[in-house]
């Protein structure tokens, strides 16, 4: 039965996590925005709140039907939406869970999940010469006896400095394109693995973004995550193999989209709070003749945000119900990524000098928001994915 | 953050019953409405034959109480929205030729006094669907959408109505009009006005779109009616805001059906149309326009469903309906104009339906009372 | 000296043509919108007004520097902007001047200009299977003795029924691509040339849009307009030849863009007039907190229209001053085409039931406007042209 | 339809003099401002060395009357706009480090009383450029932009000022502030307020962008000044609306320079950056974004020039300035965000200037008094 509403149990999750965001994250937002590269020490509290809430809601480790109220992915999206209402930079900097963890849970085998599932894993894909074009990565992995030898450079690795380990995408044979790409788990402290640099950034300054160097870095054979040691010659098997790697994105995109939604809502809420000090009230459903330009704009932005939110919830619900959600995940990411940025920039404009000033967080939101339309696949990549599926096209037809 | 309570999990799949109705109405839209859309537009109304088929769907008798010859079933709002979406996929005008009388029947069944019910409901089952014209669309644009451009003034046992209403569907077919009017206190209610009442002036108006059905404008000039002609009786007050909001969800559901029609039309067209040696859909500018169309259509769908679901929970759905309606108006029109753009010069001619959808989608955000959920 | 303002002489042109538009075109706008395919009989008046104004301003037949106040192209853009403020459909239906005339003036030789310059010439490019892709046209022209034999079908020919003659694009050899394309002048009444059909359309219903059939249609050898009888084998010469044909567009695009600007201004003016009846006043420069949504929207739309107008004036001024203006012509057409459509649709929404109704012309403007973003090169084609020039790319790099 | 008269033909080419100034300032922007933008941002102000070079441009002494040590040349508004565009191409903060004091000097040269001129003008030539802080930006957002968030109340010979101002460039360097304040009649004028006046409270504020220069917030609490401290003297009234409009053209000209910088940066970047085996600019989504950037930048240029040209004709330029300013705010920000988008993750880091331009372009539409024409 069509019912795109949250059951009370998930509303409780919202409330709890919102409170955590408000009381744990917001007070330290500006501090870590200013102190770039300084690891936030207050974050353990947030993890505890999330864990407690998860336990209370009864969300299991494995995906469970949302029908049972406890779908893991919808719960996760809702939780992180609220945490990112607090501060998306701090959320990304919270110890313990990185995008690499999603990869381990998505493609790792049982032993791997058991061994690394609880450790903080970053995800290293991008290279200086390969951004969205992940089939063109040039970091290599060569099997030598019982060890893989990893060589290459990775950039823009979120949590790359502070995490315990990194999921690294590398190729078994650069001339074989995407069929040769595999992901590997490299632990911190492995000889030949160094953090070369931390980026100074427009936003999400609380989170570290690292350049990693792998120079003759040897890791155990069993650190290959999902996919086979040899390159499949059968085309379907090869496609499936790369598809497996890419599938991680179907899981992580709703999460990143959820971040943009939380941030967008934060900007709208803060704008209304500031406006209220000068007497502003909403006028939903009013005509353009009655509404002020601000009332009109905020209603339109709220509508766009709600649209993005429902797309993202749907893509998470599909995951929980084991439906293929690649198109829907990209729809949600495309919409949420761009609208989060638009909202936050518009809110700064609406609040004028106050919006532009560091006295409030609106200007920070509008810096943080930009990356959410870029990482985990840019707006343009999401559009490509959606278009190919809607039009029934291959990546060679629609480039 | 929410203001509702529910135990039901988040769900976006159709129930078995919803699926059956959906399949039936969507098929009707594709086989009966779509092929007749251009003819109805040229004639300015649906053919008698088509009207008979539409009536045979029995959508209106379904909700008329048994006492007045109907089946007396309560439809939930989500199912109503689904029905509107399915029908508008065929054609928006033709969908409205049933959704407008359905809305009137719903309003009367819910709000009218016993005498009014007895007078007006049976004819929905036995006679014309169009015996009552709904006058809610304001003739002035600066009027609050939750108020009326017709003013109601009490004078003893009588009520004097003054002002104009536009966009009364099948107005010439009607014998009675149900007109919204605002009184001095700011309350907005509905009033039954007979066609032959003194001070009633009817004229035909044509619009940019929705040409598959006839419309009238009504001008009320010192039109004196008895207080008992107020919907529900002299002392009854309707929640007019909720009525407008419900109708806005309905209009958004119609827009959704049309948006889906545009999307389903441009996908094969752009895949087949070759320029510069390749299907034009191989170009990102074309493909991304279609991707956005798909994204906004799906988003509109979820917003319509959520608004209707909130109404079904009997909680305040005003904000959600407002957001949905504004979204439908903005993105509906964008999809309408992109649909023509994707077909280029071909899209500008009557050879393809996209120019018709362009015109109909401009009605969204303007017509307030074309469907309810 | 930078001075993007109109001298008094051109302001006089504006006023005169506006008056003609208001008193000649507006009263019959609805009549010919309803009576599709009926040739408007009142149009001679408009031509007379234009001719008189042209004479008064002292605009010559040949391009003259705008510096001398009498640049022909800027004068033309300004004149037709005002006529299309009246009614773009009627403007396109005015007897005597079609897009073919622009082609004759742009690429015809002296004899051809003298012979056909004053006759009403339509332009036939599009074919059922070739829209924007003009190099792929399949209408053929074969030299047989002293005659060309034309065979093929042309669609969407504006004025195709009512004009005296048609400039037809045909290929000397379909396998040779764009280098083999030439334009030919075919007079009405030539055996083998028939008008097969008139289109029913969304807008500009006063103008006829015809499907033309050429079946073994023989025309004199001298009716080849610009370009050589044989296909150039030298690549540069060949490019130049097609470029010559395409160059017509650099001349006609500012004109079509001017139409969109006139229409956009008409919609804004009519909207304000309707709003004024209910007490509306503009509030330019007000903040979003003070302006109503309508005031804000109308100011933004007016800004966009003014931006388009200046781009178009500049491209016409460049033409008058013999500067290459292909990029600027496409910039103006892209901006004016899309903004004319956006304005007219928004004005309908703002005026609600009145805007949507046939009692006023706003709904008509919003139907007429759509074609201006399509013909003479769609929005997408203009973007391609601009992008290629800005990025320095060929048509094979950026497709 | 127009409301101006001119014999001069339509023209969009630079005069010889305009071209010379343009070439000189644009070169300065590229060789001195752009390379120092990041350093100034990190330091929160330009280096002393750079400030000396900026001063050596002699832009301010040019317009100071000869009696006060300057050259006393009248600059036309179009040339002023060109200068702002050229400088902002290098860096917006650094351009404002000269455009703000220039605006102050212009205001004083045009409006101040003889005593005030004698007191404040010479220092522009001989001393600091920053001895007077301009307090026009309102601290409240709901205040009419043509009014002030500071209120002026006359009390005999005195005027009492109350309220706050934000975004005072180089406020800590100043000894005196020129503050806009509205009186009961709705007139908005400027007043000189000394730093050491009682009731003046200064604090440092930081913003999202424009970090290459320091800003102060000033709070005036029952700040009592003598009526003679009103700009131009007690009975003088400034056309504040025209001042705001002139400044809005100035801000738009700065935005234009930054937009052109973004465009010129992304063109080679996207032509060189390869993904999926081709330069990313071979993709329509990238190429069309850049085409739009070029279109809107060129349009903004023409709008800035036209606004300034109207001002030079001494006719009402309020509407044109308003349109230009709104256009600059909307499209400037779009170009700022697209600039980062085109560089992807790289654009988000300090390795490239696009993130800096993103932040600076958000100032447009917000800062009212950063430059004049």
mmCIF file with all atom_site columns, N, CA and C in Angstrom, chain B residues 162-215:
data_model
loop_
_atom_site.group_PDB
_atom_site.id
_atom_site.type_symbol
_atom_site.label_atom_id
_atom_site.label_alt_id
_atom_site.label_comp_id
_atom_site.label_asym_id
_atom_site.label_entity_id
_atom_site.label_seq_id
_atom_site.pdbx_PDB_ins_code
_atom_site.Cartn_x
_atom_site.Cartn_y
_atom_site.Cartn_z
_atom_site.occupancy
_atom_site.B_iso_or_equiv
_atom_site.pdbx_formal_charge
_atom_site.auth_seq_id
_atom_site.auth_comp_id
_atom_site.auth_asym_id
_atom_site.auth_atom_id
_atom_site.pdbx_PDB_model_num
ATOM 1   N N  . UNK B 1 162 ? -22.207 38.798 -5.317  1.00 0.00 ? 162 UNK B N  1
ATOM 2   C CA . UNK B 1 162 ? -21.684 39.702 -6.348  1.00 0.00 ? 162 UNK B CA 1
ATOM 3   C C  . UNK B 1 162 ? -20.250 39.320 -6.716  1.00 0.00 ? 162 UNK B C  1
ATOM 4   N N  . UNK B 1 163 ? -19.993 39.234 -8.010  1.00 0.00 ? 163 UNK B N  1
ATOM 5   C CA . UNK B 1 163 ? -18.636 38.917 -8.456  1.00 0.00 ? 163 UNK B CA 1
ATOM 6   C C  . UNK B 1 163 ? -18.639 37.908 -9.594  1.00 0.00 ? 163 UNK B C  1
ATOM 7   N N  . UNK B 1 164 ? -17.443 37.550 -10.037 1.00 0.00 ? 164 UNK B N  1
ATOM 8   C CA . UNK B 1 164 ? -17.337 36.655 -11.194 1.00 0.00 ? 164 UNK B CA 1
ATOM 9   C C  . UNK B 1 164 ? -16.505 35.412 -10.874 1.00 0.00 ? 164 UNK B C  1
ATOM 10  N N  . UNK B 1 165 ? -16.796 34.365 -11.627 1.00 0.00 ? 165 UNK B N  1
ATOM 11  C CA . UNK B 1 165 ? -16.021 33.124 -11.539 1.00 0.00 ? 165 UNK B CA 1
ATOM 12  C C  . UNK B 1 165 ? -15.675 32.675 -12.946 1.00 0.00 ? 165 UNK B C  1
ATOM 13  N N  . UNK B 1 166 ? -14.504 32.132 -13.110 1.00 0.00 ? 166 UNK B N  1
ATOM 14  C CA . UNK B 1 166 ? -14.098 31.657 -14.431 1.00 0.00 ? 166 UNK B CA 1
ATOM 15  C C  . UNK B 1 166 ? -13.870 30.148 -14.386 1.00 0.00 ? 166 UNK B C  1
ATOM 16  N N  . UNK B 1 167 ? -13.723 29.579 -15.556 1.00 0.00 ? 167 UNK B N  1
ATOM 17  C CA . UNK B 1 167 ? -13.327 28.172 -15.653 1.00 0.00 ? 167 UNK B CA 1
ATOM 18  C C  . UNK B 1 167 ? -14.324 27.193 -15.084 1.00 0.00 ? 167 UNK B C  1
ATOM 19  N N  . UNK B 1 168 ? -15.612 27.439 -15.341 1.00 0.00 ? 168 UNK B N  1
ATOM 20  C CA . UNK B 1 168 ? -16.636 26.498 -14.878 1.00 0.00 ? 168 UNK B CA 1
ATOM 21  C C  . UNK B 1 168 ? -16.826 25.439 -15.959 1.00 0.00 ? 168 UNK B C  1
ATOM 22  N N  . UNK B 1 169 ? -16.342 24.227 -15.660 1.00 0.00 ? 169 UNK B N  1
ATOM 23  C CA . UNK B 1 169 ? -16.355 23.161 -16.661 1.00 0.00 ? 169 UNK B CA 1
ATOM 24  C C  . UNK B 1 169 ? -17.795 22.751 -16.972 1.00 0.00 ? 169 UNK B C  1
ATOM 25  N N  . UNK B 1 170 ? -18.062 22.561 -18.242 1.00 0.00 ? 170 UNK B N  1
ATOM 26  C CA . UNK B 1 170 ? -19.390 22.152 -18.688 1.00 0.00 ? 170 UNK B CA 1
ATOM 27  C C  . UNK B 1 170 ? -20.471 23.074 -18.121 1.00 0.00 ? 170 UNK B C  1
ATOM 28  N N  . UNK B 1 171 ? -20.134 24.345 -18.003 1.00 0.00 ? 171 UNK B N  1
ATOM 29  C CA . UNK B 1 171 ? -21.051 25.316 -17.404 1.00 0.00 ? 171 UNK B CA 1
ATOM 30  C C  . UNK B 1 171 ? -22.368 25.433 -18.150 1.00 0.00 ? 171 UNK B C  1
ATOM 31  N N  . UNK B 1 172 ? -22.316 25.274 -19.454 1.00 0.00 ? 172 UNK B N  1
ATOM 32  C CA . UNK B 1 172 ? -23.560 25.403 -20.219 1.00 0.00 ? 172 UNK B CA 1
ATOM 33  C C  . UNK B 1 172 ? -24.471 24.196 -20.034 1.00 0.00 ? 172 UNK B C  1
ATOM 34  N N  . UNK B 1 173 ? -23.889 23.078 -19.680 1.00 0.00 ? 173 UNK B N  1
ATOM 35  C CA . UNK B 1 173 ? -24.698 21.876 -19.464 1.00 0.00 ? 173 UNK B CA 1
ATOM 36  C C  . UNK B 1 173 ? -25.425 21.909 -18.122 1.00 0.00 ? 173 UNK B C  1
ATOM 37  N N  . UNK B 1 174 ? -24.966 22.788 -17.237 1.00 0.00 ? 174 UNK B N  1
ATOM 38  C CA . UNK B 1 174 ? -25.464 22.735 -15.856 1.00 0.00 ? 174 UNK B CA 1
ATOM 39  C C  . UNK B 1 174 ? -26.784 23.480 -15.698 1.00 0.00 ? 174 UNK B C  1
ATOM 40  N N  . UNK B 1 175 ? -27.551 23.065 -14.682 1.00 0.00 ? 175 UNK B N  1
ATOM 41  C CA . UNK B 1 175 ? -28.775 23.777 -14.332 1.00 0.00 ? 175 UNK B CA 1
ATOM 42  C C  . UNK B 1 175 ? -28.552 24.578 -13.045 1.00 0.00 ? 175 UNK B C  1
ATOM 43  N N  . UNK B 1 176 ? -27.564 24.138 -12.305 1.00 0.00 ? 176 UNK B N  1
ATOM 44  C CA . UNK B 1 176 ? -27.283 24.762 -11.005 1.00 0.00 ? 176 UNK B CA 1
ATOM 45  C C  . UNK B 1 176 ? -25.776 24.949 -10.884 1.00 0.00 ? 176 UNK B C  1
ATOM 46  N N  . UNK B 1 177 ? -25.366 25.979 -10.148 1.00 0.00 ? 177 UNK B N  1
ATOM 47  C CA . UNK B 1 177 ? -23.930 26.194 -9.929  1.00 0.00 ? 177 UNK B CA 1
ATOM 48  C C  . UNK B 1 177 ? -23.619 26.174 -8.440  1.00 0.00 ? 177 UNK B C  1
ATOM 49  N N  . UNK B 1 178 ? -22.497 25.607 -8.135  1.00 0.00 ? 178 UNK B N  1
ATOM 50  C CA . UNK B 1 178 ? -22.014 25.603 -6.751  1.00 0.00 ? 178 UNK B CA 1
ATOM 51  C C  . UNK B 1 178 ? -20.846 26.575 -6.721  1.00 0.00 ? 178 UNK B C  1
ATOM 52  N N  . UNK B 1 179 ? -21.130 27.744 -6.099  1.00 0.00 ? 179 UNK B N  1
ATOM 53  C CA . UNK B 1 179 ? -20.200 28.875 -6.212  1.00 0.00 ? 179 UNK B CA 1
ATOM 54  C C  . UNK B 1 179 ? -19.556 29.171 -4.865  1.00 0.00 ? 179 UNK B C  1
ATOM 55  N N  . UNK B 1 180 ? -18.250 29.379 -4.882  1.00 0.00 ? 180 UNK B N  1
ATOM 56  C CA . UNK B 1 180 ? -17.616 29.793 -3.624  1.00 0.00 ? 180 UNK B CA 1
ATOM 57  C C  . UNK B 1 180 ? -17.738 31.309 -3.485  1.00 0.00 ? 180 UNK B C  1
ATOM 58  N N  . UNK B 1 181 ? -18.016 31.751 -2.264  1.00 0.00 ? 181 UNK B N  1
ATOM 59  C CA . UNK B 1 181 ? -18.133 33.186 -2.009  1.00 0.00 ? 181 UNK B CA 1
ATOM 60  C C  . UNK B 1 181 ? -17.618 33.491 -0.609  1.00 0.00 ? 181 UNK B C  1
ATOM 61  N N  . UNK B 1 182 ? -16.970 34.614 -0.481  1.00 0.00 ? 182 UNK B N  1
ATOM 62  C CA . UNK B 1 182 ? -16.425 35.033 0.816   1.00 0.00 ? 182 UNK B CA 1
ATOM 63  C C  . UNK B 1 182 ? -17.376 36.021 1.481   1.00 0.00 ? 182 UNK B C  1
ATOM 64  N N  . UNK B 1 183 ? -17.539 35.889 2.784   1.00 0.00 ? 183 UNK B N  1
ATOM 65  C CA . UNK B 1 183 ? -18.352 36.898 3.471   1.00 0.00 ? 183 UNK B CA 1
ATOM 66  C C  . UNK B 1 183 ? -17.453 37.877 4.221   1.00 0.00 ? 183 UNK B C  1
ATOM 67  N N  . UNK B 1 184 ? -18.072 38.831 4.852   1.00 0.00 ? 184 UNK B N  1
ATOM 68  C CA . UNK B 1 184 ? -17.315 39.896 5.517   1.00 0.00 ? 184 UNK B CA 1
ATOM 69  C C  . UNK B 1 184 ? -16.355 39.384 6.579   1.00 0.00 ? 184 UNK B C  1
ATOM 70  N N  . UNK B 1 185 ? -16.748 38.291 7.220   1.00 0.00 ? 185 UNK B N  1
ATOM 71  C CA . UNK B 1 185 ? -15.923 37.772 8.313   1.00 0.00 ? 185 UNK B CA 1
ATOM 72  C C  . UNK B 1 185 ? -14.675 37.064 7.787   1.00 0.00 ? 185 UNK B C  1
ATOM 73  N N  . UNK B 1 186 ? -14.631 36.879 6.469   1.00 0.00 ? 186 UNK B N  1
ATOM 74  C CA . UNK B 1 186 ? -13.476 36.193 5.911   1.00 0.00 ? 186 UNK B CA 1
ATOM 75  C C  . UNK B 1 186 ? -13.712 34.709 5.709   1.00 0.00 ? 186 UNK B C  1
ATOM 76  N N  . UNK B 1 187 ? -14.915 34.238 6.053   1.00 0.00 ? 187 UNK B N  1
ATOM 77  C CA . UNK B 1 187 ? -15.227 32.835 5.819   1.00 0.00 ? 187 UNK B CA 1
ATOM 78  C C  . UNK B 1 187 ? -15.577 32.652 4.353   1.00 0.00 ? 187 UNK B C  1
ATOM 79  N N  . UNK B 1 188 ? -15.115 31.535 3.788   1.00 0.00 ? 188 UNK B N  1
ATOM 80  C CA . UNK B 1 188 ? -15.440 31.255 2.394   1.00 0.00 ? 188 UNK B CA 1
ATOM 81  C C  . UNK B 1 188 ? -16.256 29.980 2.342   1.00 0.00 ? 188 UNK B C  1
ATOM 82  N N  . UNK B 1 189 ? -17.462 30.058 1.748   1.00 0.00 ? 189 UNK B N  1
ATOM 83  C CA . UNK B 1 189 ? -18.353 28.904 1.686   1.00 0.00 ? 189 UNK B CA 1
ATOM 84  C C  . UNK B 1 189 ? -18.866 28.698 0.273   1.00 0.00 ? 189 UNK B C  1
ATOM 85  N N  . UNK B 1 190 ? -19.631 27.634 0.110   1.00 0.00 ? 190 UNK B N  1
ATOM 86  C CA . UNK B 1 190 ? -20.191 27.336 -1.206  1.00 0.00 ? 190 UNK B CA 1
ATOM 87  C C  . UNK B 1 190 ? -21.699 27.558 -1.195  1.00 0.00 ? 190 UNK B C  1
ATOM 88  N N  . UNK B 1 191 ? -22.225 27.980 -2.333  1.00 0.00 ? 191 UNK B N  1
ATOM 89  C CA . UNK B 1 191 ? -23.640 28.307 -2.441  1.00 0.00 ? 191 UNK B CA 1
ATOM 90  C C  . UNK B 1 191 ? -24.207 27.728 -3.733  1.00 0.00 ? 191 UNK B C  1
ATOM 91  N N  . UNK B 1 192 ? -25.428 27.180 -3.635  1.00 0.00 ? 192 UNK B N  1
ATOM 92  C CA . UNK B 1 192 ? -26.105 26.708 -4.841  1.00 0.00 ? 192 UNK B CA 1
ATOM 93  C C  . UNK B 1 192 ? -26.826 27.879 -5.497  1.00 0.00 ? 192 UNK B C  1
ATOM 94  N N  . UNK B 1 193 ? -26.585 28.059 -6.780  1.00 0.00 ? 193 UNK B N  1
ATOM 95  C CA . UNK B 1 193 ? -27.236 29.141 -7.520  1.00 0.00 ? 193 UNK B CA 1
ATOM 96  C C  . UNK B 1 193 ? -27.854 28.528 -8.773  1.00 0.00 ? 193 UNK B C  1
ATOM 97  N N  . UNK B 1 194 ? -29.145 28.786 -8.975  1.00 0.00 ? 194 UNK B N  1
ATOM 98  C CA . UNK B 1 194 ? -29.806 28.238 -10.170 1.00 0.00 ? 194 UNK B CA 1
ATOM 99  C C  . UNK B 1 194 ? -29.425 29.046 -11.393 1.00 0.00 ? 194 UNK B C  1
ATOM 100 N N  . UNK B 1 195 ? -29.408 28.362 -12.518 1.00 0.00 ? 195 UNK B N  1
ATOM 101 C CA . UNK B 1 195 ? -29.074 29.026 -13.771 1.00 0.00 ? 195 UNK B CA 1
ATOM 102 C C  . UNK B 1 195 ? -30.081 30.133 -14.075 1.00 0.00 ? 195 UNK B C  1
ATOM 103 N N  . UNK B 1 196 ? -31.381 29.879 -13.737 1.00 0.00 ? 196 UNK B N  1
ATOM 104 C CA . UNK B 1 196 ? -32.412 30.848 -14.112 1.00 0.00 ? 196 UNK B CA 1
ATOM 105 C C  . UNK B 1 196 ? -32.639 31.917 -13.040 1.00 0.00 ? 196 UNK B C  1
ATOM 106 N N  . UNK B 1 197 ? -31.787 31.886 -12.022 1.00 0.00 ? 197 UNK B N  1
ATOM 107 C CA . UNK B 1 197 ? -31.846 32.907 -10.979 1.00 0.00 ? 197 UNK B CA 1
ATOM 108 C C  . UNK B 1 197 ? -31.598 34.287 -11.599 1.00 0.00 ? 197 UNK B C  1
ATOM 109 N N  . UNK B 1 198 ? -32.229 35.293 -11.025 1.00 0.00 ? 198 UNK B N  1
ATOM 110 C CA . UNK B 1 198 ? -32.003 36.652 -11.525 1.00 0.00 ? 198 UNK B CA 1
ATOM 111 C C  . UNK B 1 198 ? -30.593 37.114 -11.133 1.00 0.00 ? 198 UNK B C  1
ATOM 112 N N  . UNK B 1 199 ? -29.908 37.806 -12.039 1.00 0.00 ? 199 UNK B N  1
ATOM 113 C CA . UNK B 1 199 ? -28.572 38.310 -11.737 1.00 0.00 ? 199 UNK B CA 1
ATOM 114 C C  . UNK B 1 199 ? -27.475 37.348 -12.141 1.00 0.00 ? 199 UNK B C  1
ATOM 115 N N  . UNK B 1 200 ? -27.856 36.236 -12.749 1.00 0.00 ? 200 UNK B N  1
ATOM 116 C CA . UNK B 1 200 ? -26.856 35.267 -13.206 1.00 0.00 ? 200 UNK B CA 1
ATOM 117 C C  . UNK B 1 200 ? -26.602 35.461 -14.698 1.00 0.00 ? 200 UNK B C  1
ATOM 118 N N  . UNK B 1 201 ? -25.356 35.693 -15.039 1.00 0.00 ? 201 UNK B N  1
ATOM 119 C CA . UNK B 1 201 ? -25.049 35.867 -16.456 1.00 0.00 ? 201 UNK B CA 1
ATOM 120 C C  . UNK B 1 201 ? -23.935 34.890 -16.830 1.00 0.00 ? 201 UNK B C  1
ATOM 121 N N  . UNK B 1 202 ? -24.184 34.110 -17.840 1.00 0.00 ? 202 UNK B N  1
ATOM 122 C CA . UNK B 1 202 ? -23.253 33.057 -18.227 1.00 0.00 ? 202 UNK B CA 1
ATOM 123 C C  . UNK B 1 202 ? -22.653 33.384 -19.584 1.00 0.00 ? 202 UNK B C  1
ATOM 124 N N  . UNK B 1 203 ? -21.357 33.176 -19.733 1.00 0.00 ? 203 UNK B N  1
ATOM 125 C CA . UNK B 1 203 ? -20.774 33.342 -21.064 1.00 0.00 ? 203 UNK B CA 1
ATOM 126 C C  . UNK B 1 203 ? -19.718 32.274 -21.278 1.00 0.00 ? 203 UNK B C  1
ATOM 127 N N  . UNK B 1 204 ? -19.508 31.950 -22.539 1.00 0.00 ? 204 UNK B N  1
ATOM 128 C CA . UNK B 1 204 ? -18.546 30.900 -22.881 1.00 0.00 ? 204 UNK B CA 1
ATOM 129 C C  . UNK B 1 204 ? -17.141 31.519 -22.884 1.00 0.00 ? 204 UNK B C  1
ATOM 130 N N  . UNK B 1 205 ? -16.179 30.832 -22.317 1.00 0.00 ? 205 UNK B N  1
ATOM 131 C CA . UNK B 1 205 ? -14.794 31.308 -22.423 1.00 0.00 ? 205 UNK B CA 1
ATOM 132 C C  . UNK B 1 205 ? -13.921 30.185 -22.938 1.00 0.00 ? 205 UNK B C  1
ATOM 133 N N  . UNK B 1 206 ? -12.900 30.587 -23.685 1.00 0.00 ? 206 UNK B N  1
ATOM 134 C CA . UNK B 1 206 ? -11.957 29.574 -24.153 1.00 0.00 ? 206 UNK B CA 1
ATOM 135 C C  . UNK B 1 206 ? -10.594 29.844 -23.549 1.00 0.00 ? 206 UNK B C  1
ATOM 136 N N  . UNK B 1 207 ? -9.841  28.770 -23.402 1.00 0.00 ? 207 UNK B N  1
ATOM 137 C CA . UNK B 1 207 ? -8.529  28.873 -22.780 1.00 0.00 ? 207 UNK B CA 1
ATOM 138 C C  . UNK B 1 207 ? -7.451  28.342 -23.694 1.00 0.00 ? 207 UNK B C  1
ATOM 139 N N  . UNK B 1 208 ? -6.245  28.616 -23.306 1.00 0.00 ? 208 UNK B N  1
ATOM 140 C CA . UNK B 1 208 ? -5.066  28.137 -24.027 1.00 0.00 ? 208 UNK B CA 1
ATOM 141 C C  . UNK B 1 208 ? -5.060  26.616 -24.154 1.00 0.00 ? 208 UNK B C  1
ATOM 142 N N  . UNK B 1 209 ? -5.471  25.969 -23.089 1.00 0.00 ? 209 UNK B N  1
ATOM 143 C CA . UNK B 1 209 ? -5.476  24.506 -23.080 1.00 0.00 ? 209 UNK B CA 1
ATOM 144 C C  . UNK B 1 209 ? -6.785  23.976 -22.534 1.00 0.00 ? 209 UNK B C  1
ATOM 145 N N  . UNK B 1 210 ? -6.784  22.696 -22.193 1.00 0.00 ? 210 UNK B N  1
ATOM 146 C CA . UNK B 1 210 ? -8.002  22.042 -21.694 1.00 0.00 ? 210 UNK B CA 1
ATOM 147 C C  . UNK B 1 210 ? -9.160  22.269 -22.658 1.00 0.00 ? 210 UNK B C  1
ATOM 148 N N  . UNK B 1 211 ? -8.867  22.205 -23.948 1.00 0.00 ? 211 UNK B N  1
ATOM 149 C CA . UNK B 1 211 ? -9.875  22.523 -24.948 1.00 0.00 ? 211 UNK B CA 1
ATOM 150 C C  . UNK B 1 211 ? -10.804 21.354 -25.247 1.00 0.00 ? 211 UNK B C  1
ATOM 151 N N  . UNK B 1 212 ? -10.545 20.227 -24.632 1.00 0.00 ? 212 UNK B N  1
ATOM 152 C CA . UNK B 1 212 ? -11.417 19.076 -24.851 1.00 0.00 ? 212 UNK B CA 1
ATOM 153 C C  . UNK B 1 212 ? -12.691 19.139 -24.038 1.00 0.00 ? 212 UNK B C  1
ATOM 154 N N  . UNK B 1 213 ? -12.918 20.227 -23.335 1.00 0.00 ? 213 UNK B N  1
ATOM 155 C CA . UNK B 1 213 ? -14.148 20.404 -22.563 1.00 0.00 ? 213 UNK B CA 1
ATOM 156 C C  . UNK B 1 213 ? -14.549 21.872 -22.612 1.00 0.00 ? 213 UNK B C  1
ATOM 157 N N  . UNK B 1 214 ? -15.858 22.154 -22.558 1.00 0.00 ? 214 UNK B N  1
ATOM 158 C CA . UNK B 1 214 ? -16.305 23.545 -22.627 1.00 0.00 ? 214 UNK B CA 1
ATOM 159 C C  . UNK B 1 214 ? -16.251 24.219 -21.254 1.00 0.00 ? 214 UNK B C  1
ATOM 160 N N  . UNK B 1 215 ? -15.978 25.516 -21.266 1.00 0.00 ? 215 UNK B N  1
ATOM 161 C CA . UNK B 1 215 ? -15.936 26.277 -20.013 1.00 0.00 ? 215 UNK B CA 1
ATOM 162 C C  . UNK B 1 215 ? -16.829 27.501 -20.084 1.00 0.00 ? 215 UNK B C  1
#
